[in-house]
Amino acid sequence: MLRPFKSDLVLEEKISDATLKAYYVGFDQNKFRFVPLVDVIRNVIPEFALGYHCGEQVPLTEIIERLKEAAETVYLTEKYQTRGEFGELILHLLLRDFHNTVPLISKIYFKDSHNVPAHGFDGVQISINGDEKKLWLGESKLYKSGSGGIRDLAGDITKHVNGDYLRREFSLISKKLPNNIPDIEHWRALMDKHQRLDVIFSSIVIPMVCTYNSSVFDGHNDNTPQCISDFITEWNQLNNEFVRLKGSVNVEIILMLLPVPDKDALNTELDARLKLMQKI
């Protein structure tokens, strides 16, 4: 599998079931691998902000300016702890590196000012495996509590797995599709206002990412079998709660869990990296 951001050197998919994915960062020299994690998330910013399909069209003479533009497009504010863009970067990273997807369009394209968050799905990507074509409509949360994150994600399902909501989102997305999207006519037809909901629901995947503070880190500082076992127990407990809360739905939903020692520290470091990019 092509991994454009090479995050498999930092993130290990410890659980890879049909409906549950769990990602482990782990330790090096008895310390959580914080810097490598920040590095791979930061590397997503240009593609996320400028768009995957313009990546091969940026001349070397414009690279610095385009990087600065990408960083400024994410946001320009000191009030970063309550924003959702870093969760969207994590979603983008996990889909690209572990699910072989291609971005369809970035949520950034729906912003009408720098510091006003865009509404809608946190990520819109596609996958093509032979005759199987899937539209990935993702959501992402960064939470101090894993249970709080999955509770909110489960609540989003009711709102988003809804014919009227999907048609409204499709109406916005379809107007902004780049012309060089693979099989673009297929995606236009899928998002047409007259498309049957049976076809739409069978063609979409909803990945739901929860990056959260895990207490498992309090008792471990090495990649021991017991550490992994404790994480697996936690992941399965969160997944069981998520399954209970979301109930029965007729679309493919994947819960993706990424535990960290401190999501606020992660936000703070990513904000610092973003601001450095804005000053180059």
Short mmCIF file of C-alpha atoms in Angstrom, two decimals:
data_model
loop_
_atom_site.label_atom_id
_atom_site.label_comp_id
_atom_site.label_asym_id
_atom_site.label_seq_id
_atom_site.Cartn_x
_atom_site.Cartn_y
_atom_site.Cartn_z
CA MET A 1 0.00 0.00 0.00
CA LEU A 2 1.29 3.45 -0.90
CA ARG A 3 1.71 5.58 2.23
CA PRO A 4 2.35 9.14 1.03
CA PHE A 5 3.15 10.49 4.51
CA LYS A 6 5.09 7.38 5.68
CA SER A 7 3.30 7.52 9.02
CA ASP A 8 3.59 3.76 9.47
CA LEU A 9 7.06 4.56 10.89
CA VAL A 10 5.25 6.43 13.70
CA LEU A 11 1.74 4.96 13.84
CA GLU A 12 1.08 1.24 14.07
CA GLU A 13 -2.41 -0.05 13.31
CA LYS A 14 -2.74 -2.45 16.25
CA ILE A 15 -6.39 -3.30 15.56
CA SER A 16 -7.58 -3.52 11.97
CA ASP A 17 -11.10 -4.93 12.06
CA ALA A 18 -13.84 -4.03 9.59
CA THR A 19 -15.44 -1.56 12.00
CA LEU A 20 -12.58 -0.70 14.38
CA LYS A 21 -9.08 0.64 13.75
CA ALA A 22 -6.75 1.47 16.63
CA TYR A 23 -3.43 3.29 16.25
CA TYR A 24 -0.45 3.05 18.56
CA VAL A 25 2.39 5.58 18.71
CA GLY A 26 4.38 4.02 21.51
CA PHE A 27 7.70 4.90 23.10
CA ASP A 28 11.35 5.39 22.24
CA GLN A 29 14.01 5.56 24.95
CA ASN A 30 11.16 5.35 27.49
CA LYS A 31 9.48 8.48 26.17
CA PHE A 32 6.28 8.85 24.17
CA ARG A 33 7.16 9.53 20.50
CA PHE A 34 5.64 13.01 20.60
CA VAL A 35 7.89 14.78 18.08
CA PRO A 36 7.57 12.14 15.33
CA LEU A 37 3.78 12.22 15.75
CA VAL A 38 3.71 16.00 15.43
CA ASP A 39 6.00 15.80 12.39
CA VAL A 40 3.77 13.46 10.39
CA ILE A 41 0.62 15.42 11.25
CA ARG A 42 2.31 18.68 10.26
CA ASN A 43 3.34 17.20 6.93
CA VAL A 44 -0.33 16.88 5.99
CA ILE A 45 -0.92 20.66 6.00
CA PRO A 46 0.05 21.51 2.37
CA GLU A 47 -2.05 18.75 0.81
CA PHE A 48 -4.93 19.36 3.21
CA ALA A 49 -5.02 23.11 2.69
CA LEU A 50 -4.04 23.53 -0.96
CA GLY A 51 -5.66 20.39 -2.35
CA TYR A 52 -4.24 17.04 -3.40
CA HIS A 53 -4.85 17.62 -7.09
CA CYS A 54 -2.70 20.75 -7.35
CA GLY A 55 0.32 19.06 -5.72
CA GLU A 56 2.10 18.32 -8.99
CA GLN A 57 1.45 21.79 -10.37
CA VAL A 58 3.41 23.90 -7.86
CA PRO A 59 6.63 25.26 -9.44
CA LEU A 60 9.79 25.17 -7.32
CA THR A 61 9.85 28.98 -7.47
CA GLU A 62 6.51 29.13 -5.62
CA ILE A 63 6.98 26.43 -2.97
CA ILE A 64 7.77 28.78 -0.06
CA GLU A 65 4.84 31.07 -0.78
CA ARG A 66 2.46 28.15 -1.21
CA LEU A 67 3.55 26.60 2.10
CA LYS A 68 2.91 29.93 3.81
CA GLU A 69 -0.46 30.17 2.09
CA ALA A 70 -1.36 26.65 3.19
CA ALA A 71 -0.53 27.40 6.83
CA GLU A 72 -2.50 30.66 6.80
CA THR A 73 -5.49 28.93 5.24
CA VAL A 74 -5.83 26.54 8.20
CA TYR A 75 -6.43 29.46 10.61
CA LEU A 76 -4.97 32.72 11.93
CA THR A 77 -5.87 32.90 15.61
CA GLU A 78 -4.53 32.36 19.12
CA LYS A 79 -7.72 30.51 20.12
CA TYR A 80 -6.61 27.14 18.80
CA GLN A 81 -7.42 24.75 21.65
CA THR A 82 -11.15 24.60 20.87
CA ARG A 83 -10.78 24.41 17.07
CA GLY A 84 -11.13 21.25 15.03
CA GLU A 85 -8.57 21.64 12.23
CA PHE A 86 -5.90 19.45 13.84
CA GLY A 87 -8.43 16.64 14.19
CA GLU A 88 -9.15 17.05 10.48
CA LEU A 89 -5.42 16.74 9.73
CA ILE A 90 -5.29 13.46 11.70
CA LEU A 91 -8.31 12.14 9.82
CA HIS A 92 -6.70 13.10 6.50
CA LEU A 93 -3.46 11.35 7.51
CA LEU A 94 -5.07 8.10 8.64
CA LEU A 95 -7.24 7.80 5.53
CA ARG A 96 -4.39 8.52 3.13
CA ASP A 97 -1.78 6.30 4.77
CA PHE A 98 -3.88 3.38 6.01
CA HIS A 99 -6.92 3.24 3.73
CA ASN A 100 -5.46 4.03 0.30
CA THR A 101 -7.81 6.96 -0.30
CA VAL A 102 -7.48 10.05 -2.48
CA PRO A 103 -8.86 13.41 -1.31
CA LEU A 104 -11.90 14.47 -3.28
CA ILE A 105 -12.09 17.99 -1.93
CA SER A 106 -10.85 19.73 1.22
CA LYS A 107 -13.20 21.29 3.76
CA ILE A 108 -10.94 24.34 3.50
CA TYR A 109 -12.63 25.17 0.18
CA PHE A 110 -15.83 25.99 2.05
CA LYS A 111 -14.26 28.63 4.30
CA ASP A 112 -15.25 32.22 3.60
CA SER A 113 -12.79 33.79 6.07
CA HIS A 114 -9.58 32.66 7.77
CA ASN A 115 -10.84 32.13 11.31
CA VAL A 116 -14.40 30.96 10.71
CA PRO A 117 -14.53 27.15 10.72
CA ALA A 118 -16.21 25.53 7.73
CA HIS A 119 -19.19 23.32 8.44
CA GLY A 120 -19.85 19.88 7.01
CA PHE A 121 -17.87 16.66 6.99
CA ASP A 122 -14.30 16.90 8.36
CA GLY A 123 -12.92 14.93 5.42
CA VAL A 124 -14.17 13.96 1.96
CA GLN A 125 -12.06 11.33 0.18
CA ILE A 126 -12.55 8.48 -2.29
CA SER A 127 -11.21 4.98 -2.83
CA ILE A 128 -11.24 2.92 -6.01
CA ASN A 129 -10.54 -0.82 -5.80
CA GLY A 130 -11.39 -2.34 -9.15
CA ASP A 131 -15.13 -1.94 -9.63
CA GLU A 132 -15.68 -0.94 -6.00
CA LYS A 133 -15.82 2.83 -5.55
CA LYS A 134 -16.38 4.33 -2.12
CA LEU A 135 -16.93 7.89 -0.93
CA TRP A 136 -15.41 8.47 2.53
CA LEU A 137 -17.16 11.13 4.61
CA GLY A 138 -15.16 11.53 7.81
CA GLU A 139 -15.58 13.04 11.26
CA SER A 140 -12.85 13.68 13.81
CA LYS A 141 -12.69 14.68 17.49
CA LEU A 142 -9.83 15.59 19.84
CA TYR A 143 -10.97 14.94 23.39
CA LYS A 144 -9.62 14.77 26.91
CA SER A 145 -11.92 11.79 27.40
CA GLY A 146 -12.18 8.85 25.03
CA SER A 147 -15.71 8.12 26.20
CA GLY A 148 -16.69 11.75 25.65
CA GLY A 149 -15.27 11.68 22.14
CA ILE A 150 -17.09 8.55 21.06
CA ARG A 151 -20.30 9.84 22.62
CA ASP A 152 -20.15 12.93 20.43
CA LEU A 153 -19.16 10.91 17.37
CA ALA A 154 -22.11 8.57 17.89
CA GLY A 155 -24.33 11.65 18.09
CA ASP A 156 -22.96 12.87 14.76
CA ILE A 157 -24.15 9.68 13.08
CA THR A 158 -27.79 10.57 13.66
CA LYS A 159 -27.21 13.98 12.10
CA HIS A 160 -25.09 12.90 9.15
CA VAL A 161 -26.60 9.55 8.12
CA ASN A 162 -29.61 11.42 6.90
CA GLY A 163 -30.81 11.78 3.33
CA ASP A 164 -31.57 15.49 3.54
CA TYR A 165 -28.22 16.30 5.17
CA LEU A 166 -26.28 14.27 2.60
CA ARG A 167 -28.08 15.90 -0.32
CA ARG A 168 -27.33 19.37 1.07
CA GLU A 169 -23.65 18.50 1.50
CA PHE A 170 -23.48 16.90 -1.95
CA SER A 171 -24.99 20.01 -3.50
CA LEU A 172 -22.08 22.07 -2.11
CA ILE A 173 -19.34 19.51 -2.80
CA SER A 174 -20.33 18.70 -6.39
CA LYS A 175 -20.00 22.34 -7.43
CA LYS A 176 -16.34 22.50 -6.37
CA LEU A 177 -14.93 19.20 -7.66
CA PRO A 178 -11.58 19.52 -9.49
CA ASN A 179 -11.84 18.31 -13.07
CA ASN A 180 -8.93 15.88 -12.70
CA ILE A 181 -10.63 13.69 -10.06
CA PRO A 182 -10.42 9.98 -11.05
CA ASP A 183 -13.80 8.82 -12.45
CA ILE A 184 -15.27 12.26 -11.84
CA GLU A 185 -18.52 11.45 -13.64
CA HIS A 186 -19.13 8.57 -11.22
CA TRP A 187 -18.89 10.92 -8.22
CA ARG A 188 -21.04 13.56 -9.89
CA ALA A 189 -23.71 10.94 -10.55
CA LEU A 190 -23.50 9.66 -6.96
CA MET A 191 -24.04 13.19 -5.64
CA ASP A 192 -26.79 14.10 -8.09
CA LYS A 193 -29.94 15.38 -6.36
CA HIS A 194 -32.00 12.63 -8.01
CA GLN A 195 -29.70 9.75 -7.02
CA ARG A 196 -31.44 7.05 -4.98
CA LEU A 197 -30.59 6.97 -1.28
CA ASP A 198 -30.15 3.19 -1.50
CA VAL A 199 -27.29 3.79 -3.94
CA ILE A 200 -25.79 6.59 -1.84
CA PHE A 201 -25.89 4.66 1.44
CA SER A 202 -24.28 1.59 -0.14
CA SER A 203 -21.50 3.74 -1.63
CA ILE A 204 -20.31 5.71 1.39
CA VAL A 205 -18.02 4.98 4.33
CA ILE A 206 -18.05 7.11 7.46
CA PRO A 207 -14.70 6.97 9.29
CA MET A 208 -14.92 8.48 12.77
CA VAL A 209 -11.61 9.42 14.41
CA CYS A 210 -11.27 9.95 18.15
CA THR A 211 -7.89 11.26 19.35
CA TYR A 212 -8.06 11.27 23.13
CA ASN A 213 -6.13 11.38 26.41
CA SER A 214 -5.48 7.84 27.62
CA SER A 215 -4.73 6.96 31.24
CA VAL A 216 -2.86 3.87 30.01
CA PHE A 217 0.16 6.14 29.48
CA ASP A 218 0.24 6.82 33.23
CA GLY A 219 1.39 3.28 33.93
CA HIS A 220 3.75 2.62 31.03
CA ASN A 221 6.85 4.07 29.41
CA ASP A 222 7.90 1.18 27.17
CA ASN A 223 6.40 -0.99 24.42
CA THR A 224 5.86 -4.03 26.62
CA PRO A 225 3.27 -6.77 25.99
CA GLN A 226 1.40 -5.54 29.07
CA CYS A 227 1.26 -2.00 27.66
CA ILE A 228 -0.19 -3.26 24.39
CA SER A 229 -2.64 -5.48 26.25
CA ASP A 230 -3.86 -2.54 28.35
CA PHE A 231 -4.43 -0.45 25.23
CA ILE A 232 -6.30 -3.28 23.51
CA THR A 233 -8.58 -3.57 26.55
CA GLU A 234 -9.25 0.18 26.47
CA TRP A 235 -9.89 0.22 22.71
CA ASN A 236 -12.36 -2.65 22.92
CA GLN A 237 -14.20 -0.99 25.81
CA LEU A 238 -14.52 2.26 23.85
CA ASN A 239 -15.66 0.40 20.76
CA ASN A 240 -18.30 -1.53 22.70
CA GLU A 241 -19.64 1.74 24.05
CA PHE A 242 -19.63 3.28 20.58
CA VAL A 243 -21.55 0.32 19.13
CA ARG A 244 -24.13 0.64 21.89
CA LEU A 245 -24.55 4.38 21.41
CA LYS A 246 -24.73 4.49 17.62
CA GLY A 247 -27.38 1.78 17.34
CA SER A 248 -28.31 0.22 14.01
CA VAL A 249 -27.47 2.19 10.86
CA ASN A 250 -27.47 1.18 7.20
CA VAL A 251 -24.08 2.59 6.20
CA GLU A 252 -20.49 1.43 6.69
CA ILE A 253 -19.00 3.10 9.78
CA ILE A 254 -15.42 2.70 11.02
CA LEU A 255 -14.30 3.90 14.45
CA MET A 256 -10.64 4.97 14.52
CA LEU A 257 -8.96 5.44 17.90
CA LEU A 258 -5.70 7.30 18.53
CA PRO A 259 -4.66 7.60 22.20
CA VAL A 260 -2.17 10.27 23.28
CA PRO A 261 -0.88 11.31 26.71
CA ASP A 262 -2.12 14.91 26.39
CA LYS A 263 -4.22 16.21 23.50
CA ASP A 264 -3.72 19.82 24.70
CA ALA A 265 0.06 19.43 24.42
CA LEU A 266 -0.44 17.99 20.93
CA ASN A 267 -2.60 20.96 19.96
CA THR A 268 -0.08 23.43 21.37
CA GLU A 269 2.87 21.94 19.48
CA LEU A 270 0.92 21.72 16.21
CA ASP A 271 -0.12 25.34 16.63
CA ALA A 272 3.53 26.31 17.13
CA ARG A 273 4.54 24.44 13.96
CA LEU A 274 1.68 26.04 12.02
CA LYS A 275 2.70 29.53 13.10
CA LEU A 276 6.31 28.87 12.06
CA MET A 277 5.07 27.94 8.61
CA GLN A 278 3.05 31.15 8.48
CA LYS A 279 6.22 33.20 9.11
CA ILE A 280 8.51 31.66 6.49
#
